[in-house]
mmCIF file of C-alpha atoms in Angstrom:
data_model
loop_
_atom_site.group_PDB
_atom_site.id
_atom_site.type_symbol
_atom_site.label_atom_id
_atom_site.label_comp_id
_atom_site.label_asym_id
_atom_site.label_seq_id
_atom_site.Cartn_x
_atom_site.Cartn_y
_atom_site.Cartn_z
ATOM 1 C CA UNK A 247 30.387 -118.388 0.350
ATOM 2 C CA UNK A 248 27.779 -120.725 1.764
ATOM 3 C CA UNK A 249 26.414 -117.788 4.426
ATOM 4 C CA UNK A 250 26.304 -115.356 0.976
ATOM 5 C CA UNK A 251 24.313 -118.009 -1.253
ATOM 6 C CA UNK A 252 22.013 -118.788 1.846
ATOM 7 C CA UNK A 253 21.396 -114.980 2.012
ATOM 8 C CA UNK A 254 20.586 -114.923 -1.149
ATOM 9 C CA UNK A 255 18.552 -118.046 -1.294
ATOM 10 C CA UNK A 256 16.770 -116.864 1.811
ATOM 11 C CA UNK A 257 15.824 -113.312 0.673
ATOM 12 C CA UNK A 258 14.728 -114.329 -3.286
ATOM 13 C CA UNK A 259 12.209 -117.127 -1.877
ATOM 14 C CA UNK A 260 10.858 -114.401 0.496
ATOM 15 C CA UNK A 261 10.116 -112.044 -2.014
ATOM 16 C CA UNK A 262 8.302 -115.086 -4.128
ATOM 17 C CA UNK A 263 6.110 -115.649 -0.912
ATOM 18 C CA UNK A 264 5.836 -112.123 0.155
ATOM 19 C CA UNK A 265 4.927 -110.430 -2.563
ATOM 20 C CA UNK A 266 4.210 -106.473 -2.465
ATOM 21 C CA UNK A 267 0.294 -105.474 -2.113
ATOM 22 C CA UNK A 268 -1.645 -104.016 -5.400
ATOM 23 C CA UNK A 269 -1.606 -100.716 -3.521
ATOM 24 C CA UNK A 270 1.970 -100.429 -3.787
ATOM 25 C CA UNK A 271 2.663 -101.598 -7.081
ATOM 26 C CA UNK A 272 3.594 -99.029 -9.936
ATOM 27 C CA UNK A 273 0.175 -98.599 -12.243
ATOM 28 C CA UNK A 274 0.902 -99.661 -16.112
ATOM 29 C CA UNK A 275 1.268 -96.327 -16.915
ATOM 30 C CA UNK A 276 4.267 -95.903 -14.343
ATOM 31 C CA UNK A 277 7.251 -95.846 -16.939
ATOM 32 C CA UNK A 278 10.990 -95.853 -15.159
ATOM 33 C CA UNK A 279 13.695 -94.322 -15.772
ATOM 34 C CA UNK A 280 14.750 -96.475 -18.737
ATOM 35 C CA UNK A 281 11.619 -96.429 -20.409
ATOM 36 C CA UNK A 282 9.476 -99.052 -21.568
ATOM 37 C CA UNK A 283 10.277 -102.995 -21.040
ATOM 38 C CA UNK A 284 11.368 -104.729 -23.931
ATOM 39 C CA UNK A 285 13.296 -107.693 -22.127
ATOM 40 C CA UNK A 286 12.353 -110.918 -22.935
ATOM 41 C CA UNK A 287 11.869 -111.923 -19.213
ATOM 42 C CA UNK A 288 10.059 -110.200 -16.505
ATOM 43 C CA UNK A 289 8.835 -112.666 -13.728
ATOM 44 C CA UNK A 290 11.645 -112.191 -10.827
ATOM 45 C CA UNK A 291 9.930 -109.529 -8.779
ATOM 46 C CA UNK A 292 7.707 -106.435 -9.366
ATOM 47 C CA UNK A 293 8.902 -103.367 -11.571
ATOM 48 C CA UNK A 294 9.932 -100.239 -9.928
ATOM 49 C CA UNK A 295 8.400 -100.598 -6.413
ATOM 50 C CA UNK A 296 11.236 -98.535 -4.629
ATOM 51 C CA UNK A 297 12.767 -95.966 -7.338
ATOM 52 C CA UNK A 298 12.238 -94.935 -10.838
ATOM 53 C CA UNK A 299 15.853 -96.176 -11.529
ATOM 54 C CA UNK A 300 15.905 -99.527 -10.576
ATOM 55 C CA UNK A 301 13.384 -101.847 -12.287
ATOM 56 C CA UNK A 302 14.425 -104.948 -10.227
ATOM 57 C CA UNK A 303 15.848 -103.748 -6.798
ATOM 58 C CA UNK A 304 17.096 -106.940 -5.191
ATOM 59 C CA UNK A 305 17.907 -108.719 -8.289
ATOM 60 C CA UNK A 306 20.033 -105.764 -8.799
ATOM 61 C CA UNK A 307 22.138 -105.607 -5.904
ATOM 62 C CA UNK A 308 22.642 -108.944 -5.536
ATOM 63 C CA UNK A 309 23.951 -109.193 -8.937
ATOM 64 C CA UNK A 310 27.236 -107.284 -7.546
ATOM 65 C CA UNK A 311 28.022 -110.158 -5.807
ATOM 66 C CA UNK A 312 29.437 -111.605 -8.532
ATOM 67 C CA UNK A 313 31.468 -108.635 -8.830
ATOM 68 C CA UNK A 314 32.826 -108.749 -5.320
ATOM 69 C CA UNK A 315 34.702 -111.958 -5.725
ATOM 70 C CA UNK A 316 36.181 -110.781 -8.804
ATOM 71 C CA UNK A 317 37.687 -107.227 -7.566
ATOM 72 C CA UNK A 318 38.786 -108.629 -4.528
ATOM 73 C CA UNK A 319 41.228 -111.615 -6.876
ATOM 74 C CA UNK A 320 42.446 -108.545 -9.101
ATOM 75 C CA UNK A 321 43.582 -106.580 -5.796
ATOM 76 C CA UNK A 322 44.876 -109.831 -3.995
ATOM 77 C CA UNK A 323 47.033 -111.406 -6.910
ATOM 78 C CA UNK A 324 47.518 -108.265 -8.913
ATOM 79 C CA UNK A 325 51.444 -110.241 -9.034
ATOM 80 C CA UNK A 326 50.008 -113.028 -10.668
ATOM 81 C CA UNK A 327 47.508 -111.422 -13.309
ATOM 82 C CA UNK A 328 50.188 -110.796 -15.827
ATOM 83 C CA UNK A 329 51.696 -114.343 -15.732
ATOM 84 C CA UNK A 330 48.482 -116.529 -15.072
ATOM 85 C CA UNK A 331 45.988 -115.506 -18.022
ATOM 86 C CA UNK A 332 43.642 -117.711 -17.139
ATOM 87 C CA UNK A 333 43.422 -117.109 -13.830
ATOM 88 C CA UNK A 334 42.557 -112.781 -15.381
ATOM 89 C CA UNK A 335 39.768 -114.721 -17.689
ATOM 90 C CA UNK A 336 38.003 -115.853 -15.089
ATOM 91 C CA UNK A 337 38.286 -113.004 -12.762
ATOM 92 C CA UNK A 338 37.084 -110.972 -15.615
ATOM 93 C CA UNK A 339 33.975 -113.224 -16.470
ATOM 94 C CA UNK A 340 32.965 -112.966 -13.287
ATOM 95 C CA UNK A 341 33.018 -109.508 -13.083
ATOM 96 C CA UNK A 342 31.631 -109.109 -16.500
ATOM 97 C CA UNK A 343 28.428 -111.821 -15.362
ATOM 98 C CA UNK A 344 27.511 -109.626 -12.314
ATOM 99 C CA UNK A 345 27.836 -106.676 -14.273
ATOM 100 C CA UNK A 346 26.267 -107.178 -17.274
ATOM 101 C CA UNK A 347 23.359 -108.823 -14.570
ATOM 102 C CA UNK A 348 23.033 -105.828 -12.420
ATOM 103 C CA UNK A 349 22.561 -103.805 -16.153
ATOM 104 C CA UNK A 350 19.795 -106.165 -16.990
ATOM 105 C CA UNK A 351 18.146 -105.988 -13.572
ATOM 106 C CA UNK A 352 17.866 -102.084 -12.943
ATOM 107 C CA UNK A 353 16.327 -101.665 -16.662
ATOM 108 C CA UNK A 354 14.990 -104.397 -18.277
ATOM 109 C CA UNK A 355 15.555 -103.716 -21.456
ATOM 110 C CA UNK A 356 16.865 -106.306 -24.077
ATOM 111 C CA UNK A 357 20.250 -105.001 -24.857
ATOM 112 C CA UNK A 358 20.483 -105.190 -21.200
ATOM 113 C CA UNK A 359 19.101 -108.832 -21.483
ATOM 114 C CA UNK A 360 22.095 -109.732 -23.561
ATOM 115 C CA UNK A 361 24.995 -108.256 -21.667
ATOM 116 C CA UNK A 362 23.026 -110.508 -18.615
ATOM 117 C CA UNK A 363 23.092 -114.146 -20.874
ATOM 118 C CA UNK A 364 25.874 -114.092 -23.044
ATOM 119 C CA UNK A 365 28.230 -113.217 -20.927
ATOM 120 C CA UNK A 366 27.332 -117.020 -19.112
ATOM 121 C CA UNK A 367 28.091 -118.533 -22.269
#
């Protein structure tokens, strides 16, 4: 866990310092995939520098991690998920949190934006 959040750690404060050149950078009229933004937030990294589909490509990805963690519980104490509902809870809201992130990452759009906060709530 501590190698995966210094991964992470590492590669988000290298995009902040490293940011892509103006050349590179999709033109306002550059739409993706999922249309127009209308999240509420847009400041993590630029928009649709490496496909149409994915507005936020690291934030993205590393949104599944939360997912990992959660899929690998289900298939390790499948025995215990039907007598240990809280233990399934959590499993699920972790899953749910990196999901409904990686959603609000590759299209930031505000539906999107919800499925990313109130699932932390």
């Amino acid at each position: 866990p501590l190698l995966t959040l210094s991964s992470i750690s590492l590669l988000t404060t290298s995009l902040y310092y490293f940011h892509t050149p103006a050349s590179l950078t999709p033109s306002s009229n550059d739409v993706g995939y999922w249309g127009l933004v209308t999240a509420e937030f847009n400041w993590c990294e630029p928009d649709y520098i490496h496909s149409k589909y994915l507005a936020e490509t690291w934030n993205s990805f590393t949104s599944l991690f939360y997912c990992l963690p959660s899929l690998i519980g289900f298939l390790k104490y499948s025995h215990l998920i039907s007598r240990n509902v809280p233990f399934c809870i959590l499993l699920l809201s972790m899953f749910l949190i990196g999901l409904g992130s990686f959603c609000f990452h590759a299209t930031l759009v505000y539906e999107a934006q919800l499925l990313d906060e109130l699932p932390m709530f």
